[in-house]
Amino acid sequence: MAEIMYWEAIQRAHDEEMARDPLVICMGEDIGVAGGTYKATKGLYEKYGPLRVMDTPISENGYTGLGVGASFLGVKPIIEIMSVNFAWLAMDQIFNSAAKVRYMSGGQLTAPVVVRSAGGAAHQLGAQHSARMEKVFMGIAGLRVVTPSNPKQAYGLLKSAVRSPDPVYINEHELMYNMKGEVPDEEYFHPLEGSEVARSGTDVTLFGYNISVHWCLKAAEILAKQYNISAEVVDLYSLSPLDRAGIKKSVAKTHKAVIAEEDEAPVGVGSEIMAIINEECFWELDAPPVRVHSALVPQPYAHNLEKATIPDHEDVVKAVLKLFGKA
Amino acid sequence: MKLKDRKRVLREMVLARRFEERCYQAYIERKIGGFLHLYPGQEACCYGVMEAARPGFDYVITGYRDHVHAIKCGADPKAVMAELYGKETGCSKGRGGSMHIFDVEHRFMGGYALVGGPFPLAAGMAKAIQMKGGDEIAICFLGDSANNQGSFHETMNMAALWKLPVLFVCENNLYGIGTALERSTAVVDQYKRVCAYGIESDVCDGQDIEVVLEHAHKAVEHVRSRKGPYFLELKTYRYRGHSMSDSRGYRSREEEEQWKQRDPINMLRDRMIVEDKYTLAEFEAMEKEIDGYIENEVIKFAEESPDPKVEELTKYVLAD
Ligand SMILES: Cc1ncc(C[n+]2csc(CCOP(=O)(O)OP(=O)(O)O)c2C)c(N)n1
Ligand SMILES: [Mg+2]
């Protein structure tokens, strides 16, 4: 197993899939000659040429729709939307075309596109470049939503997404492209559904996905060392469908739950997980679950305000302590 | 056109007309729900272009006024009517409805209800054709007012940039619902709008099928020979309201009458009477036969077909 970066893992998945199948293409702004904003498509233009590594015009809805149309005829486009903030412009084609065409055609036509985008707050990018949109995508019938928390998942989820007969939205994070992690040397396909226990524990479950998995892991470390609390961390890499059984299993074991997300509430990912806990295992709970989420505010620019908006591991620790009556 | 082809296409247009008029009636009887956009008046557009193209081979996509395009591509009128009735035997298994007719086997790639939505989808199909190296073309039929969507401009740019084999047919019926084109659109001549992208274009009468056919031949040949995209504007008129709840207060009865003087079916029929010794009696007998077919086969099939099973509500959301 080699240690590689998150962006390298994504690049490797592209490269392998494009080498295997001449109908796999990738498209997006600055992905070709320029190598990609986050280097996720580095070197592919040189290798596969402009017909398969398409530098698109700045027309999010247009090129997303073009990818969807190409997928009708068996082409497998991996579409990069430079930043999730711009995905709003492509929403018509994602929501109205890609996600619905299988259903409204009675199963005759499918749009097996992969749409990848970088979301989340980076460093002081302000109101129009810091959005989290996973909560929007996960409410769309006909669309799969996955979100890798490490390079192994970034590689394996993209591999599986390319092979999926369904449209898949992959939610990446601007701050994670340089994160290092072990990725199997051999070909690896991560399941598109389910969840993973990232750390086993007995006293409380910390639910996270993507970047918040890392807040949870760090919080679990602190809780173990300083407070003698054994926290289990569950990584919800699939946001649609959510792993109801996995959520239930962990809560039934620990009887307490904290949900951490960078999305804002109300109407966040945590709202949905809390609803699932209610529906699946309410009577297993020893205490009401707690959500950790961003403030409902257009992302402020000032460093201190930004910090106050976005939660981190300390907020997770605080939430757990509150749950245990220690705060 | 040869007499044989004239006869065939006249029959097809009459079938399209009678099919749509029967839909109107079924809607009044509440057999058909939702939005229903009918095609009478515009028949020469679809039939003229598709006579020049290869139905069932070329990929066709359009908006919500889609029944007739599907039928011309090869969809069974029975399955289309069953779809409008919301039946399991409908071409989209009752999951689509009037605005979402699909017959992928005949390469009718669907009706879409978002104005302008099909533009990039058509270009994408053309991209796939380009990659796979076939002889097909993609054909996108949309209205006039759809050209005010951003997706129109985004797509024209990409189609021209990448020389995609796609033919855009603009069925200019002068209105977007109830807003006259000149009230919504700075440049009324739609064929002029694509010159900004260096796309070749043409305009012609959309009521005379033989005129449409002549211009469509040139358009199809251009795209099929891989000279790049093409935009063909057809001047036409829809007789009925935009959808079913439309009292047509935005246009005059005189204007409607004027257009009906140039009815695509009557024009072809009358030309055949003058030039081909075709008779009114022959025409009326054909109409009668078609009405019988629609009633005894198409409607009967839709009426007698089963509803979709409620237990299969979520079938087709994702792949099994
Ligand atoms: C994105 C979007 N906006 C608005 C509508 C509502 N709408 C349906 S049809 C239509 C008019 C379209 O006119 P045109 O493109 O000329 O097509 P026509 O129906 O005349 O053939 C409008 C505004 C819609 N379906 N989709
Ligand atoms: Mg119109």
Coordinates of C-alpha atoms in Angstrom, one line a residue, chain A residues 41-291:
Chain A
T41 CA -6.9 15.3 -13.8
K42 CA -3.2 16.0 -14.1
G43 CA -1.5 14.5 -17.0
L44 CA -4.6 13.1 -18.6
Y45 CA -4.8 15.6 -21.4
E46 CA -1.3 14.6 -22.6
K47 CA -2.2 11.0 -22.4
Y48 CA -5.8 10.9 -23.8
G49 CA -6.0 14.0 -25.9
P50 CA -8.6 16.8 -26.2
L51 CA -11.5 14.6 -27.4
R52 CA -11.5 12.7 -24.1
V53 CA -10.2 15.3 -21.7
M54 CA -12.4 18.2 -22.6
D55 CA -11.6 21.7 -21.4
T56 CA -15.1 23.1 -21.4
P57 CA -16.3 26.6 -21.7
I58 CA -17.6 28.2 -18.4
S59 CA -21.1 26.9 -19.0
E60 CA -21.9 24.7 -16.1
N61 CA -25.4 23.8 -17.1
G62 CA -24.4 23.4 -20.7
Y63 CA -21.5 21.0 -20.3
T64 CA -23.2 19.0 -17.5
G65 CA -26.2 18.5 -19.9
L66 CA -23.8 17.6 -22.7
G67 CA -22.3 15.0 -20.5
V68 CA -25.7 13.7 -19.6
G69 CA -26.7 13.5 -23.3
A70 CA -23.5 11.6 -24.1
S71 CA -24.2 9.2 -21.3
F72 CA -27.5 8.3 -23.0
L73 CA -25.4 6.7 -25.8
G74 CA -23.0 4.8 -23.6
V75 CA -20.3 7.4 -23.0
K76 CA -19.1 7.6 -19.4
P77 CA -18.4 11.2 -18.6
I78 CA -16.7 12.2 -15.4
I79 CA -17.7 15.8 -15.0
E80 CA -15.7 18.1 -12.7
I81 CA -17.5 21.2 -11.5
M82 CA -14.7 23.4 -10.3
S83 CA -16.5 24.4 -7.1
V84 CA -19.8 23.3 -5.7
N85 CA -20.9 26.9 -5.6
F86 CA -21.1 26.7 -9.4
A87 CA -23.1 23.5 -9.3
W88 CA -26.2 25.6 -8.7
L89 CA -25.9 26.6 -12.3
A90 CA -25.9 23.0 -13.4
M91 CA -28.8 22.0 -11.2
D92 CA -31.3 21.9 -14.0
Q93 CA -29.4 19.2 -15.8
I94 CA -28.4 17.3 -12.7
F95 CA -31.8 17.5 -11.1
N96 CA -34.2 17.5 -14.0
S97 CA -32.3 15.4 -16.6
A98 CA -29.7 13.1 -15.0
A99 CA -31.6 12.1 -11.9
K100 CA -35.0 11.7 -13.4
V101 CA -34.6 10.2 -16.9
R102 CA -34.5 6.6 -15.8
Y103 CA -37.8 7.0 -14.0
M104 CA -39.7 9.1 -16.5
S105 CA -38.7 6.9 -19.3
G106 CA -39.9 3.8 -17.5
G107 CA -36.4 2.4 -17.2
Q108 CA -35.5 2.8 -20.9
L109 CA -32.9 5.5 -20.6
T110 CA -30.3 6.1 -17.9
A111 CA -27.7 8.9 -17.4
P112 CA -24.8 7.2 -15.7
V113 CA -22.7 10.3 -15.4
V114 CA -20.3 11.0 -12.5
V115 CA -20.3 14.6 -11.3
R116 CA -17.5 15.5 -9.0
S117 CA -17.1 18.8 -7.2
A118 CA -15.2 20.5 -4.4
G119 CA -17.3 21.9 -1.7
G120 CA -16.8 23.2 1.8
A121 CA -15.2 26.2 3.4
A122 CA -11.5 26.6 2.7
H123 CA -9.7 29.7 4.0
Q124 CA -11.6 33.0 3.8
L125 CA -13.1 32.4 0.4
G126 CA -16.2 34.3 1.4
A127 CA -19.9 33.9 0.8
Q128 CA -19.8 32.7 -2.8
H129 CA -17.0 30.2 -2.6
S130 CA -17.6 28.3 0.6
A131 CA -20.9 26.5 0.1
R132 CA -21.7 23.0 1.3
M133 CA -24.3 21.5 -1.0
E134 CA -24.5 17.8 -0.1
K135 CA -27.7 18.3 1.7
V136 CA -29.2 19.5 -1.6
F137 CA -28.0 16.6 -3.6
M138 CA -29.0 13.9 -1.1
G139 CA -32.6 14.9 -1.4
I140 CA -32.8 14.1 -5.1
A141 CA -34.4 10.8 -6.1
G142 CA -32.5 9.0 -8.7
L143 CA -29.1 10.4 -7.8
R144 CA -26.4 8.6 -5.7
V145 CA -24.3 10.8 -3.4
V146 CA -21.0 9.8 -2.0
T147 CA -18.3 11.7 -0.2
P148 CA -14.8 10.4 0.4
S149 CA -13.1 11.2 3.7
N150 CA -9.7 9.8 2.7
P151 CA -7.6 9.0 -0.4
K152 CA -8.6 5.3 -0.3
Q153 CA -12.2 6.3 -0.5
A154 CA -11.5 9.0 -3.0
Y155 CA -10.0 6.4 -5.3
G156 CA -12.4 3.5 -4.7
L157 CA -15.6 5.6 -4.8
L158 CA -14.7 7.2 -8.1
K159 CA -13.8 3.8 -9.5
S160 CA -17.2 2.4 -8.5
A161 CA -19.0 5.6 -9.6
V162 CA -17.7 5.2 -13.1
R163 CA -18.9 1.6 -13.2
S164 CA -22.3 2.5 -11.7
P165 CA -25.4 2.4 -14.0
D166 CA -26.8 5.4 -11.9
P167 CA -25.7 9.0 -11.9
V168 CA -23.4 9.6 -9.0
Y169 CA -22.5 12.9 -7.3
I170 CA -19.1 12.8 -5.6
N171 CA -18.8 15.5 -2.9
E172 CA -15.1 16.4 -2.3
H173 CA -13.6 19.0 -0.1
E174 CA -11.4 21.9 -1.0
L175 CA -9.2 21.4 2.1
M176 CA -8.7 17.7 1.6
Y177 CA -6.9 17.4 -1.8
N178 CA -3.4 17.3 -0.2
M179 CA -4.4 14.9 2.6
K180 CA -2.2 11.8 2.6
G181 CA -3.4 8.2 3.1
E182 CA -2.9 4.6 2.1
V183 CA -4.4 3.4 -1.1
P184 CA -4.2 -0.3 -2.1
D185 CA -1.7 -0.9 -4.9
E186 CA -4.1 -3.2 -6.6
E187 CA -7.4 -2.1 -8.2
Y188 CA -10.0 -1.4 -5.5
F189 CA -13.7 -0.6 -5.7
H190 CA -15.3 1.1 -2.7
P191 CA -19.0 0.2 -2.2
L192 CA -21.3 3.1 -3.1
E193 CA -23.6 2.3 -0.2
G194 CA -23.1 1.7 3.5
S195 CA -20.9 3.2 6.2
E196 CA -17.6 2.4 7.9
V197 CA -16.6 2.3 11.5
A198 CA -13.5 4.5 11.4
R199 CA -12.9 4.0 15.1
S200 CA -14.5 1.5 17.4
G201 CA -15.9 2.7 20.8
T202 CA -18.6 1.9 23.4
D203 CA -19.9 5.1 25.0
V204 CA -21.1 7.4 22.2
T205 CA -21.3 7.4 18.4
L206 CA -19.9 10.3 16.5
F207 CA -21.3 10.4 13.0
G208 CA -19.4 12.2 10.4
Y209 CA -18.7 12.3 6.6
N210 CA -15.9 13.7 4.5
I211 CA -14.0 16.4 6.5
S212 CA -16.1 16.0 9.7
V213 CA -14.9 12.4 10.0
H214 CA -11.6 14.0 10.9
W215 CA -13.1 16.3 13.5
C216 CA -14.7 13.2 15.0
L217 CA -11.5 11.1 15.0
K218 CA -9.6 14.0 16.7
A219 CA -12.4 14.5 19.2
A220 CA -12.5 10.7 20.0
E221 CA -8.8 10.9 20.7
I222 CA -9.3 13.8 23.2
L223 CA -12.3 12.2 24.8
A224 CA -10.4 9.0 25.4
K225 CA -7.3 10.7 26.8
Q226 CA -8.8 13.5 28.8
Y227 CA -12.3 12.3 29.8
N228 CA -12.1 8.5 29.6
I229 CA -15.0 8.4 27.2
S230 CA -14.8 5.7 24.5
A231 CA -16.2 7.2 21.2
E232 CA -17.1 5.2 18.1
V233 CA -16.7 7.1 14.8
V234 CA -18.9 6.2 12.0
D235 CA -18.0 7.4 8.5
L236 CA -21.1 8.0 6.4
Y237 CA -19.3 8.0 3.0
S238 CA -22.7 7.4 1.3
L239 CA -25.1 10.2 1.9
S240 CA -27.7 8.8 -0.5
P241 CA -28.8 6.3 0.3
L242 CA -27.9 6.7 3.9
D243 CA -27.0 3.5 5.7
R244 CA -29.9 3.1 8.1
A245 CA -28.8 -0.3 9.3
G246 CA -25.3 1.0 10.1
I247 CA -26.6 4.0 11.9
K248 CA -28.9 1.8 14.0
K249 CA -26.2 -0.8 14.7
S250 CA -23.9 1.8 16.2
V251 CA -26.5 3.6 18.3
A252 CA -27.8 0.3 19.6
K253 CA -24.2 -0.3 20.8
T254 CA -23.4 3.1 22.4
H255 CA -26.9 4.5 23.1
K256 CA -25.7 8.0 22.5
A257 CA -25.2 10.0 19.2
V258 CA -23.5 13.1 18.1
I259 CA -23.7 14.1 14.4
A260 CA -21.0 16.4 13.0
E261 CA -21.3 18.2 9.6
E262 CA -19.9 21.2 7.9
D263 CA -23.3 21.8 6.3
E264 CA -25.5 24.4 8.1
A265 CA -28.8 23.7 9.9
P266 CA -31.7 23.9 9.6
V267 CA -32.1 21.2 7.0
G268 CA -28.7 19.7 7.2
V269 CA -27.4 16.2 6.8
G270 CA -27.7 15.9 10.6
S271 CA -31.5 16.6 10.5
E272 CA -31.8 13.5 8.4
I273 CA -29.6 11.3 10.5
M274 CA -31.4 12.4 13.6
A275 CA -34.7 11.4 11.9
I276 CA -33.3 8.0 11.1
I277 CA -32.2 7.5 14.7
N278 CA -35.7 8.4 15.8
E279 CA -37.3 6.0 13.3
E280 CA -34.9 3.1 13.7
C281 CA -33.7 3.1 17.3
F282 CA -35.3 5.8 19.5
W283 CA -35.7 3.4 22.4
E284 CA -32.0 2.6 22.3
L285 CA -31.1 6.1 23.3
D286 CA -29.9 7.1 26.7
A287 CA -30.0 10.8 25.9
P288 CA -31.2 13.1 23.1
P289 CA -28.8 13.1 20.1
V290 CA -26.9 16.3 19.5
R291 CA -26.0 18.0 16.2

